[in-house]
Coordinates of N, CA, C and O in Angstrom, one line a residue:
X193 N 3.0 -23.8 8.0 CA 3.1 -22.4 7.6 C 3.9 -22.3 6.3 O 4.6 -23.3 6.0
X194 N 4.0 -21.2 5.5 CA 4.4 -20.8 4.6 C 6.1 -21.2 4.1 O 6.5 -21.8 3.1
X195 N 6.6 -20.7 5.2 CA 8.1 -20.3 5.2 C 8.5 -22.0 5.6 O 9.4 -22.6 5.0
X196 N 7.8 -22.9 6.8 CA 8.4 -24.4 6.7 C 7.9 -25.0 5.2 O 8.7 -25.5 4.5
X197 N 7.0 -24.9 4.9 CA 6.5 -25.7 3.8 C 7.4 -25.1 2.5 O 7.3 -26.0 1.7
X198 N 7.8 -24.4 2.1 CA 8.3 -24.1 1.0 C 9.7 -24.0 0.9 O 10.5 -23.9 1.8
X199 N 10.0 -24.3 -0.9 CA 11.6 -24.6 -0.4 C 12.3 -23.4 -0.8 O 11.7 -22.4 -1.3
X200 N 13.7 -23.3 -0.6 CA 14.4 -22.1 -0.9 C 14.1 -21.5 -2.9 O 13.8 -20.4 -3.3
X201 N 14.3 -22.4 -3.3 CA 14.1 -22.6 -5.0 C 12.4 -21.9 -5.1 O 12.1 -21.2 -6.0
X202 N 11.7 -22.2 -4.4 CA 10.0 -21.5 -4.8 C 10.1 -20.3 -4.2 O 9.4 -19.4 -4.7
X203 N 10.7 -20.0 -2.9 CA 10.7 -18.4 -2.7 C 11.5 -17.4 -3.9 O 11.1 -16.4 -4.5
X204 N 12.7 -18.0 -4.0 CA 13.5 -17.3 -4.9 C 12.5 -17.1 -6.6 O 12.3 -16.0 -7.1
X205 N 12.0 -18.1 -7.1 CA 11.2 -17.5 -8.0 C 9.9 -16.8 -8.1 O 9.2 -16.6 -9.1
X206 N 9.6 -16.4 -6.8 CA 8.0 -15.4 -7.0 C 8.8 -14.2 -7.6 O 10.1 -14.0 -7.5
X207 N 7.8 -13.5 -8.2 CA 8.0 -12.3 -8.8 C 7.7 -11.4 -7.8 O 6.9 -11.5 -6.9
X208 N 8.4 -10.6 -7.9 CA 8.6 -9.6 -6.6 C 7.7 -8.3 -7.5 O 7.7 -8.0 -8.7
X209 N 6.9 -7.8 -6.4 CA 5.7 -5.9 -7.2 C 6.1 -5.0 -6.2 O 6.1 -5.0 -5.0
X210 N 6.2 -4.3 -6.8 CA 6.4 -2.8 -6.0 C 5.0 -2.3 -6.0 O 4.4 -2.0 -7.1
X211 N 4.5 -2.0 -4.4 CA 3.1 -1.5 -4.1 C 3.3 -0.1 -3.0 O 4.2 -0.1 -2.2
X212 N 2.3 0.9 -3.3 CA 2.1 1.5 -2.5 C 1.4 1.9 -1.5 O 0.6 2.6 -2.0
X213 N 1.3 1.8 -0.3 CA 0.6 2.1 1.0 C 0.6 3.9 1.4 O 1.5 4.7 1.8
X214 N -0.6 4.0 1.1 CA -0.6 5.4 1.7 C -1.9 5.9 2.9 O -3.1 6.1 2.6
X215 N -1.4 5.9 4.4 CA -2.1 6.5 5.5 C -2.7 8.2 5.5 O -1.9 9.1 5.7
X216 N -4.0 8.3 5.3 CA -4.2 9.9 5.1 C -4.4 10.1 6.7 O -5.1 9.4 7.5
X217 N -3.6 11.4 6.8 CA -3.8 11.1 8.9 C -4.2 12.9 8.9 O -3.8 13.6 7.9
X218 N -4.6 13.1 9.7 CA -5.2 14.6 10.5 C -4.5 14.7 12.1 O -5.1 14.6 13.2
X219 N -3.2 15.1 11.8 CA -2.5 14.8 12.9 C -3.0 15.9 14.1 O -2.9 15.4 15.3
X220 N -3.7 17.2 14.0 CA -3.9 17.7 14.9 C -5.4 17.1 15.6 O -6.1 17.5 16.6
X221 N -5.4 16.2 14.6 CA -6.7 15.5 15.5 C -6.3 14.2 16.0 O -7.1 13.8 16.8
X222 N -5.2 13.5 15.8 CA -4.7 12.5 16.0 C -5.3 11.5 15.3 O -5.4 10.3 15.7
X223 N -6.3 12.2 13.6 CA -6.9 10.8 12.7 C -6.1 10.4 11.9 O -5.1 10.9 11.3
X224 N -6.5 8.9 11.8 CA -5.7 8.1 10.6 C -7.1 7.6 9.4 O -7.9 6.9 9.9
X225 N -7.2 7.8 8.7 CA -8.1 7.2 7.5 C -7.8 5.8 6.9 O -6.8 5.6 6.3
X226 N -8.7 4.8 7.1 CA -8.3 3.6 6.8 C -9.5 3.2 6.4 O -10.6 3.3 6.9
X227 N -9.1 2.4 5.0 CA -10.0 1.6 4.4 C -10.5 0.1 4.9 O -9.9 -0.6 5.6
X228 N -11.9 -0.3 4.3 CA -12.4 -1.7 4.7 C -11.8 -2.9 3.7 O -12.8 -3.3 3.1
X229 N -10.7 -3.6 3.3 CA -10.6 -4.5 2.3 C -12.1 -5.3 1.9 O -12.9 -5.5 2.8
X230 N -12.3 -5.5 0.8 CA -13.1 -5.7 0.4 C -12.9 -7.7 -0.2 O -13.5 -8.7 0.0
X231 N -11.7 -7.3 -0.9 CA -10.9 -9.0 -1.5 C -9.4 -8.7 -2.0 O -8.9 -7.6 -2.4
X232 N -8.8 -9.9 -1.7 CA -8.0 -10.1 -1.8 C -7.1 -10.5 -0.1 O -7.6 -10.8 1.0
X233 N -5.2 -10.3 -0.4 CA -5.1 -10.4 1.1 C -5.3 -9.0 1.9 O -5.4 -8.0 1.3
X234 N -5.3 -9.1 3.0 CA -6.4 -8.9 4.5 C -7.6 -8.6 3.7 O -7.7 -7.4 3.5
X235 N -8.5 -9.3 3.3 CA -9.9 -9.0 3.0 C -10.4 -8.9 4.5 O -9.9 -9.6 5.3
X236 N -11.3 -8.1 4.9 CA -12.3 -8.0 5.8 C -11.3 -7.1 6.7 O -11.7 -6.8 7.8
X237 N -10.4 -6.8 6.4 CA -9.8 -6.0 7.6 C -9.6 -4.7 7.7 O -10.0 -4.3 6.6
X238 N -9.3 -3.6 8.3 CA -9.3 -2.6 7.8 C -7.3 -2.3 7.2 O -6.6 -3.1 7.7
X239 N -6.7 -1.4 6.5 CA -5.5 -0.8 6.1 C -5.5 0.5 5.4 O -6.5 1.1 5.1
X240 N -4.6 0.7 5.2 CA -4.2 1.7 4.2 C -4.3 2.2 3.2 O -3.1 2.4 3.4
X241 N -4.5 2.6 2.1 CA -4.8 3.0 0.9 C -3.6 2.6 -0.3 O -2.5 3.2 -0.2
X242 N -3.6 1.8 -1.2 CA -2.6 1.5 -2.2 C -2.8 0.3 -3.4 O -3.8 -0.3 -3.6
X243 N -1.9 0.2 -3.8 CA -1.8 -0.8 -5.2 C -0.8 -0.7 -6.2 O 0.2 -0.1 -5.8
X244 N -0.7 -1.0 -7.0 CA 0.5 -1.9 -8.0 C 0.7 -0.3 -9.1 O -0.1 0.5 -9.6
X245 N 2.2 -0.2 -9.0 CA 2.3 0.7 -9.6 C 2.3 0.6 -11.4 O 2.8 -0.4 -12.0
X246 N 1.6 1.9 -12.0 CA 1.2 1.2 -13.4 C 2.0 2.0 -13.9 O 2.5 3.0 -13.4
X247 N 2.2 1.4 -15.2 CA 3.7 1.3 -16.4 C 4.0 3.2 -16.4 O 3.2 4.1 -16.8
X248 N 5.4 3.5 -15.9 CA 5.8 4.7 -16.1 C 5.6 5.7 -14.6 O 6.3 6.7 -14.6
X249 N 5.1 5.5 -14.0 CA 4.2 5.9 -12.6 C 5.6 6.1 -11.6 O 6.3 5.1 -11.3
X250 N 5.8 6.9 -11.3 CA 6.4 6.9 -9.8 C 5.9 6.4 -8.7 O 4.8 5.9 -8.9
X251 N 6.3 6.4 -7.4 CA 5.6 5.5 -6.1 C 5.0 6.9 -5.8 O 3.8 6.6 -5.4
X252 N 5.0 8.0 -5.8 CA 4.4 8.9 -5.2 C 3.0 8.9 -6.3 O 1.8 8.6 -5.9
X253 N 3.2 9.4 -7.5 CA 2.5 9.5 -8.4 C 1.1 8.3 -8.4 O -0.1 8.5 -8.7
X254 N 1.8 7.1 -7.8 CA 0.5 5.6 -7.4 C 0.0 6.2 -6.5 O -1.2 6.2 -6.5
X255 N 0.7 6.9 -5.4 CA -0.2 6.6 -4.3 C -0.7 7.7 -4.2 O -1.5 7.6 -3.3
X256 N -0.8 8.8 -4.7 CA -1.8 9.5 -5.1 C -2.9 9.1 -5.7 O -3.9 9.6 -5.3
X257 N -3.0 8.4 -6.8 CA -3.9 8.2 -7.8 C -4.7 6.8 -7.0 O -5.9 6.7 -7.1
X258 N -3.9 5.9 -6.2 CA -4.4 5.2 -5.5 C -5.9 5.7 -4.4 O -7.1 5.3 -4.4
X259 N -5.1 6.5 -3.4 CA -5.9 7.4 -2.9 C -7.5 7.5 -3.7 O -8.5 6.7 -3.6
X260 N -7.3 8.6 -4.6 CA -8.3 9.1 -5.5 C -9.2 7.5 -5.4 O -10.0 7.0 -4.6
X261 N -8.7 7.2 -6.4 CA -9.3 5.7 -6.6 C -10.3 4.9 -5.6 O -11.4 4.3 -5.9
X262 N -9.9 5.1 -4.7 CA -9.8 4.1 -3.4 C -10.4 4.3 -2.5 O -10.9 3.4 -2.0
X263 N -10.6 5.9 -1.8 CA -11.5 6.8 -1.0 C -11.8 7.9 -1.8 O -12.4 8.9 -1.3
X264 N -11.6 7.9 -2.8 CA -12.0 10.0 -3.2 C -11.4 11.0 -3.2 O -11.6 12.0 -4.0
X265 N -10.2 10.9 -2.0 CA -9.9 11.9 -1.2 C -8.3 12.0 -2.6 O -7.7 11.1 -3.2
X266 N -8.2 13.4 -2.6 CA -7.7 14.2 -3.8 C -5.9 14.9 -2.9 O -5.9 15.7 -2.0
X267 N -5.2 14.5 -3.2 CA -3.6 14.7 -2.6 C -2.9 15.3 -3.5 O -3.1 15.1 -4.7
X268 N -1.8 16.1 -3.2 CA -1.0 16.8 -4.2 C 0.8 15.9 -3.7 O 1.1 15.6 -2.5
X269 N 1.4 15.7 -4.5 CA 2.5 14.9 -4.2 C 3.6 15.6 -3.3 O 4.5 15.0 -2.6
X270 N 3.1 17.4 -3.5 CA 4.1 17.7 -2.0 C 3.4 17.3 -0.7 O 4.0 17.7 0.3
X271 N 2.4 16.7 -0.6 CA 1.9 16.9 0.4 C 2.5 15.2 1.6 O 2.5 15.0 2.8
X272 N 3.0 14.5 0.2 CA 3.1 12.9 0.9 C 4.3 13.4 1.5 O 4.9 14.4 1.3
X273 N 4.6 12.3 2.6 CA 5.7 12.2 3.7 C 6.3 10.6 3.5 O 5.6 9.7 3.9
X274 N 7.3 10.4 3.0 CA 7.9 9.0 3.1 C 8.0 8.5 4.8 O 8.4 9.2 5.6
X275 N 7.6 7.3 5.0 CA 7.8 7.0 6.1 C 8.8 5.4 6.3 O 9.4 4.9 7.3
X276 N 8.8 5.0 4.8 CA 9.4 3.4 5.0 C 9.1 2.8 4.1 O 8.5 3.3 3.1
X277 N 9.4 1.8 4.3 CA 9.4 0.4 2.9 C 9.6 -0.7 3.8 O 10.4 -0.9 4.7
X278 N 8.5 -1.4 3.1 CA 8.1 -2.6 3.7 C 8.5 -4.0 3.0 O 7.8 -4.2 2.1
X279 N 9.6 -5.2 3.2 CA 9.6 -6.0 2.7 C 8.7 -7.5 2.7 O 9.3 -8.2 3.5
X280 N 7.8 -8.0 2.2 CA 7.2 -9.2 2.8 C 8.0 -10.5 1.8 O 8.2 -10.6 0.6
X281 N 8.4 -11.4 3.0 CA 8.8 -12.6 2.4 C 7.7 -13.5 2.4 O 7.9 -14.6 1.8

């Protein structure tokens, strides 16, 4: 696996990206909207809506535009709900 095979020195130098994940949910219906990965990592699986924030962009401002991008579906930034921040090592 990843974490035995690698040494302290090669984790410390990946470049770290700030991404955003956004779930569009229909709470009085109890839906969540999730996308099919197409490529990259989880290809084939289903998740959330998001991507790499571009030069000047706030995280809300991506994941809106991400959204758009990504399913169509059109959000206004009062509308997002922070829920967390995800670290992957």
């Amino acid at each position: 696996d990843f974490l035995a095979s690698s040494s302290n020195s090669e984790m410390q130098s990946r470049e770290k990206s700030v991404l955003t994940l956004i779930y569009p949910r229909r709470p009085s219906e109890s839906l969540v909207l999730l996308g099919l990965k197409k490529r990259g990592f989880g290809e084939g699986k289903f998740n959330g809506f998001g991507g790499k924030l571009e030069s000047g962009e706030t995280l809300e401002e991506s994941a809106v535009r991400e959204l758009k991008e990504e399913c169509g579906l059109v959000s206004k930034l009062a509308d997002l709900k922070w829920r967390g921040c995800l670290t992957y090592i």
